[in-house]
Coordinates of C-alpha atoms and ligand atoms in Angstrom, one line a residue:
M1 CA 0.0 0.0 0.0
L2 CA 2.8 2.4 0.9
D3 CA 4.4 1.8 -2.4
E4 CA 1.2 2.5 -4.3
I5 CA 0.8 5.8 -2.5
V6 CA 4.5 6.7 -3.1
A7 CA 4.0 6.1 -6.8
A8 CA 0.8 8.1 -6.9
V9 CA 2.5 11.1 -5.2
R10 CA 5.4 10.9 -7.6
N11 CA 3.1 10.8 -10.6
C12 CA 0.6 13.5 -9.7
R13 CA 0.9 17.2 -9.8
T14 CA -2.3 18.2 -8.0
C15 CA -3.4 16.9 -4.6
A16 CA -6.2 17.7 -2.2
V17 CA -6.7 16.5 1.4
L18 CA -9.8 16.4 3.5
T19 CA -9.2 16.0 7.2
G20 CA -11.6 15.3 10.1
A21 CA -11.4 15.0 13.9
G22 CA -9.4 11.8 13.6
I23 CA -6.2 13.6 12.5
S24 CA -6.3 15.5 15.8
A25 CA -7.2 12.5 17.9
E26 CA -3.5 11.6 18.5
S27 CA -3.0 15.2 19.8
G28 CA -5.6 14.5 22.5
V29 CA -8.6 16.2 20.9
P30 CA -11.8 14.1 21.3
T31 CA -13.5 13.0 18.1
F32 CA -17.3 13.4 17.7
R33 CA -18.5 9.9 17.0
G34 CA -17.6 6.5 18.3
D35 CA -16.7 5.7 21.9
E36 CA -15.2 9.1 22.8
G37 CA -17.9 11.1 21.0
L38 CA -20.1 11.9 23.9
W39 CA -19.7 14.9 26.1
K40 CA -21.6 14.3 29.3
K41 CA -24.6 12.5 27.8
F42 CA -24.9 14.6 24.6
R43 CA -24.1 13.7 21.0
A44 CA -22.6 16.4 18.7
E45 CA -26.0 16.5 16.8
E46 CA -27.7 17.6 20.0
L47 CA -25.3 20.4 20.8
A48 CA -24.0 21.7 17.5
T49 CA -27.3 23.3 16.4
M50 CA -29.0 26.7 16.7
S51 CA -32.0 25.1 18.3
A52 CA -29.8 23.8 21.1
F53 CA -28.2 27.2 21.5
I54 CA -31.6 28.9 21.7
S55 CA -33.1 26.4 24.2
N56 CA -30.0 26.0 26.3
P57 CA -27.1 28.4 25.5
E58 CA -25.5 27.6 28.8
I59 CA -24.9 24.0 28.1
V60 CA -23.6 24.8 24.5
W61 CA -21.1 27.3 25.9
E62 CA -20.0 24.8 28.6
W63 CA -19.2 22.3 25.8
Y64 CA -17.3 24.9 23.8
N65 CA -15.4 26.2 26.9
W66 CA -14.4 22.6 27.6
R67 CA -13.2 22.0 24.1
R68 CA -11.4 25.4 23.9
Q69 CA -9.6 24.4 27.1
I70 CA -8.4 21.1 25.6
I71 CA -7.5 22.6 22.3
S72 CA -5.5 25.4 23.8
E73 CA -3.3 22.8 25.7
V74 CA -2.6 20.4 22.8
K75 CA 0.0 20.4 20.1
P76 CA 0.0 19.2 16.5
N77 CA 1.0 15.5 16.1
P78 CA 3.2 13.8 13.5
G79 CA 0.2 13.5 11.1
H80 CA -0.2 17.3 11.0
Y81 CA 3.5 17.8 10.3
A82 CA 3.6 15.1 7.7
L83 CA 1.0 17.0 5.7
C84 CA 3.2 20.1 5.7
D85 CA 5.9 18.0 4.2
L86 CA 3.6 16.4 1.6
E87 CA 2.4 19.9 0.5
K88 CA 5.9 20.7 -0.9
R89 CA 5.8 17.7 -3.3
F90 CA 3.0 19.0 -5.5
E91 CA 2.5 21.9 -7.9
S92 CA -0.9 22.4 -6.3
F93 CA -1.9 21.2 -2.9
S94 CA -5.0 22.0 -0.9
L95 CA -5.7 21.2 2.7
I96 CA -9.4 21.2 3.5
T97 CA -10.3 20.6 7.1
Q98 CA -13.6 20.1 8.9
N99 CA -11.7 20.8 12.2
I100 CA -12.0 24.0 14.1
D101 CA -8.9 23.4 16.3
G102 CA -6.3 25.3 14.2
L103 CA -3.7 22.5 14.6
H104 CA -2.9 22.4 10.9
Q105 CA -1.9 26.1 11.0
A106 CA 0.0 25.4 14.3
A107 CA 2.0 22.7 12.4
G108 CA 2.9 25.2 9.7
S109 CA 0.3 24.6 7.0
E110 CA -0.4 28.1 5.6
D111 CA -3.4 27.9 3.4
V112 CA -6.0 25.8 5.2
I113 CA -9.5 25.8 4.0
E114 CA -11.6 25.7 7.2
L115 CA -15.1 24.4 6.3
H116 CA -16.6 24.6 9.7
G117 CA -15.1 27.7 11.2
N118 CA -12.6 28.2 14.0
I119 CA -13.2 27.6 17.7
Y120 CA -11.2 30.7 18.8
R121 CA -13.6 33.1 17.0
N122 CA -17.0 34.3 18.2
K123 CA -19.9 35.9 16.4
C124 CA -23.3 37.4 17.0
V125 CA -26.3 35.1 16.6
D126 CA -28.4 37.9 15.1
C127 CA -26.2 40.1 12.9
D128 CA -23.4 37.5 12.3
R129 CA -20.7 40.1 13.1
Q130 CA -17.5 38.6 14.3
C131 CA -16.8 39.7 17.9
D132 CA -13.5 40.2 19.7
T133 CA -14.8 38.7 23.0
E134 CA -12.8 36.7 25.4
T135 CA -12.5 33.0 24.6
E136 CA -13.6 31.8 28.1
I137 CA -17.3 32.7 28.1
D138 CA -19.2 32.6 31.4
P139 CA -22.2 30.4 30.5
D140 CA -24.3 32.2 33.1
N141 CA -23.5 35.6 31.7
I142 CA -23.2 35.3 27.9
P143 CA -21.9 38.6 26.5
S144 CA -24.0 40.4 23.9
C145 CA -23.1 42.0 20.5
S146 CA -22.1 45.7 20.9
E147 CA -23.9 46.5 17.6
C148 CA -27.3 44.8 18.0
G149 CA -27.4 43.2 21.5
G150 CA -27.7 39.6 20.1
G151 CA -26.1 36.8 22.0
I152 CA -22.5 35.7 21.3
R153 CA -21.9 32.2 19.9
P154 CA -18.8 30.4 18.6
D155 CA -18.0 31.2 14.9
V156 CA -18.5 27.7 13.7
V157 CA -20.9 25.9 11.4
W158 CA -23.7 24.0 13.1
F159 CA -26.1 21.4 11.6
G160 CA -28.7 23.0 9.4
E161 CA -26.5 26.0 8.7
M162 CA -25.0 26.8 5.3
L163 CA -21.3 26.7 5.0
D164 CA -19.6 30.0 3.8
G165 CA -20.4 30.0 0.0
R166 CA -16.9 31.1 -1.1
I167 CA -15.2 28.5 1.2
I168 CA -17.2 25.5 0.1
S169 CA -17.0 26.6 -3.6
R170 CA -13.2 26.8 -3.4
A171 CA -13.1 23.3 -1.7
F172 CA -15.1 21.8 -4.5
E173 CA -12.9 23.5 -7.1
E174 CA -9.8 22.0 -5.5
A175 CA -11.4 18.6 -5.1
N176 CA -12.5 18.6 -8.8
R177 CA -9.0 19.5 -10.1
A178 CA -7.1 17.1 -7.8
Q179 CA -5.4 14.1 -9.4
L180 CA -4.9 12.6 -6.0
F181 CA -7.3 13.0 -3.0
F182 CA -6.8 11.9 0.6
S183 CA -9.6 11.5 3.0
I184 CA -8.0 11.4 6.5
G185 CA -9.6 10.8 9.9
T186 CA -13.2 11.6 9.0
S187 CA -16.2 9.4 9.4
A188 CA -17.4 10.9 6.1
V189 CA -21.0 11.2 7.2
V190 CA -21.4 15.0 7.5
H191 CA -22.2 16.8 4.2
P192 CA -21.3 18.7 2.2
A193 CA -17.8 17.9 3.4
A194 CA -18.3 14.2 2.8
S195 CA -19.3 14.9 -0.8
L196 CA -15.8 16.3 -1.5
P197 CA -14.0 13.0 -1.9
I198 CA -16.9 11.7 -4.0
A199 CA -16.7 14.7 -6.3
A200 CA -12.9 14.3 -6.6
K201 CA -13.3 10.6 -7.6
Q202 CA -16.0 11.5 -10.1
S203 CA -13.7 14.1 -11.6
G204 CA -11.0 11.4 -12.1
A205 CA -8.9 11.6 -8.9
T206 CA -7.4 8.5 -7.3
L207 CA -9.0 8.4 -3.8
F208 CA -7.0 7.2 -0.7
E209 CA -8.7 6.9 2.7
I210 CA -6.7 6.7 5.9
N211 CA -8.7 5.8 9.0
P212 CA -8.5 2.9 11.5
E213 CA -12.2 2.3 11.0
A214 CA -14.0 1.8 7.7
T215 CA -16.5 4.5 6.6
P216 CA -19.2 4.9 4.0
L217 CA -16.4 6.1 1.7
T218 CA -14.3 3.0 2.1
E219 CA -16.1 1.1 -0.6
I220 CA -15.6 3.7 -3.3
A221 CA -12.0 4.6 -2.2
D222 CA -9.3 3.2 -4.6
H223 CA -7.1 2.4 -1.6
Y224 CA -8.1 2.1 2.0
V225 CA -5.4 2.3 4.7
A226 CA -6.6 1.0 8.0
A227 CA -4.2 3.0 10.2
R228 CA -3.8 6.0 12.5
S229 CA -2.8 9.1 10.5
G230 CA -0.2 10.1 13.1
E231 CA 1.6 6.8 12.4
F232 CA 0.9 6.2 8.7
L233 CA 1.6 9.7 7.3
P234 CA 5.1 10.0 8.8
Q235 CA 5.9 6.6 7.4
L236 CA 4.7 7.8 4.0
V237 CA 6.9 10.9 4.2
A238 CA 9.9 8.8 5.3
R239 CA 9.4 6.4 2.3
L240 CA 9.1 9.4 -0.1
N241 CA 12.4 10.7 1.2
E242 CA 14.1 7.2 0.8
V243 CA 12.8 7.1 -2.8
A244 CA 14.1 10.6 -3.5
S245 CA 17.6 9.7 -2.3
P246 CA 18.0 5.9 -2.9
D247 CA 21.6 5.9 -1.5
Ligands
BJW1 C1 -8.8 8.4 13.2 C2 -7.9 8.3 14.3 C3 -6.6 8.4 14.0 C4 -9.9 8.1 15.0 N1 -6.2 8.6 12.7 N2 -8.3 8.5 11.9 C5 -26.8 15.1 2.6 C6 -27.2 13.9 3.1 C7 -27.7 13.8 4.4 C8 -27.7 14.9 5.3 C9 -27.2 16.1 4.7 C10 -26.8 16.2 3.4 N3 -26.4 17.5 3.2 C11 -26.6 18.2 4.3 C12 -27.1 17.4 5.3 C13 -27.4 17.8 6.7 C14 -26.2 17.8 7.6 C15 -25.6 16.4 7.6 O1 -24.6 16.2 7.0 N4 -26.1 15.5 8.4 C16 -25.6 14.1 8.5 C17 -25.0 13.9 9.9 C18 -26.7 13.2 8.3 N5 -25.3 18.8 7.2 C19 -25.4 20.1 7.6 O2 -26.4 20.5 8.2 C20 -24.4 21.1 7.1 N6 -25.0 22.2 6.5 C21 -25.7 22.1 5.3 O3 -25.8 21.1 4.7 O4 -26.3 23.3 5.0 C22 -27.2 23.3 3.9 C23 -28.6 23.2 4.5 C24 -29.0 24.1 5.4 C25 -30.3 24.0 5.9 C26 -31.1 22.9 5.5 C27 -30.6 21.9 4.7 C28 -29.3 22.1 4.1 C29 -23.6 21.6 8.2 C30 -22.8 20.6 8.9 C31 -22.0 21.2 10.1 C32 -21.3 20.2 10.9 N7 -20.8 20.8 12.1 C33 -20.0 20.1 13.0 C34 -19.7 21.0 14.2 C35 -18.7 22.0 13.9 C36 -18.3 22.9 15.0 C37 -17.7 22.2 16.1 O5 -16.7 21.5 16.0 O6 -18.2 22.4 17.2 O7 -18.8 19.7 12.4 S1 -20.7 18.5 13.6 C38 -19.2 17.6 13.6 O8 -19.1 16.6 12.5 C39 -18.1 18.6 13.2 C40 -17.2 17.8 12.3 O9 -16.4 18.7 11.5 C41 -18.1 17.0 11.5 C42 -17.5 15.7 10.9 O10 -17.0 14.9 11.9 P1 -15.6 14.2 11.7 O11 -14.5 15.1 11.6 O12 -15.8 13.2 10.5 O13 -15.4 13.4 13.1 P2 -16.0 12.0 13.5 O14 -15.9 12.0 15.0 O15 -17.3 11.7 13.0 O16 -15.0 10.9 12.9 C43 -13.7 10.8 13.3 C44 -13.0 9.7 12.5 O17 -11.7 9.7 12.8 C45 -13.6 8.3 12.7 O18 -14.0 7.7 11.5 C46 -12.5 7.6 13.4 O19 -12.4 6.2 13.0 C47 -11.3 8.3 12.8 N8 -10.1 8.3 13.7 N9 -8.7 8.2 15.4 C48 -7.1 8.6 11.7 N10 -5.7 8.4 15.0
ZN2 ZN1 -25.1 41.6 16.4

């Protein structure tokens, strides 16, 4: 499998990568689904929605405060760094992430397409204005927007909300022109992100999936690697370096 990916990397000029929560799992950031996916007794689908925020903003902010605390204490792992290395090997390379943790940027990836926002930003629920409020929000005293008085929420994309049009369009453009597409550490169930690898494949890309667990994407992937990204991606980079300098 490693050799097939090495050959594909060497033969392709354009590459796009979609990452999900799994790439940050080895840094210590909990994923959404599976055994670790519950916070208290809630699933992401019950917290990451506007209706949850309207009916119980305190619990939603408690969840984000908890995640902000974890994310502020963790570091990128070898999987994030390996993607920075991979980027240099293509004429065109796009890193598209569903994650809001900023760990790709912390590893040194410069042009990251963030589909679902960023956990460190806040915005107003009513006028959508981005707000420079403190990152630790008191759930019992949620600040309001200085322009319109609306409540402050995290600047992320919840279920039922449209993704930023320019961002998702750019992601599809990059997917459609990629000769090689990697889906890494995502359960591939949340759309439109999960449609990106499918679009890439339909446009002729070779599709690789890296995930210890199979997903709905596995059966259409050209190659499925059942491994942790923080272990497999550095091996890939090491093999690419060996091939580049055989002595
Ligand atoms: C490892 C590992 C290791 C572990 N190494 N791997 C088409 C069909 C059906 C439904 C829809 C559809 N189109 C739209 C919808 C509705 C909905 C949706 O997709 N629902 C499905 C769940 C059924 N989508 C939306 O609502 C989206 N908006 C939209 O479509 O707007 C248009 C519209 C508007 C109004 C009406 C109708 C349409 C918005 C989706 C927003 C998702 N937001 C969240 C929260 C973001 C903010 C936050 O973080 O708080 O995004 S939910 C959550 O899921 C988060 C994630 O980015 C996203 C994906 O999760 P991800 O990253 O895949 O994580 P996990 O936990 O699921 O998987 C981790 C994987 O890692 C696992 O597979 C592990 O095995 C693996 N792993 N360790 C590698 N070491
Ligand atoms: Zn406002």
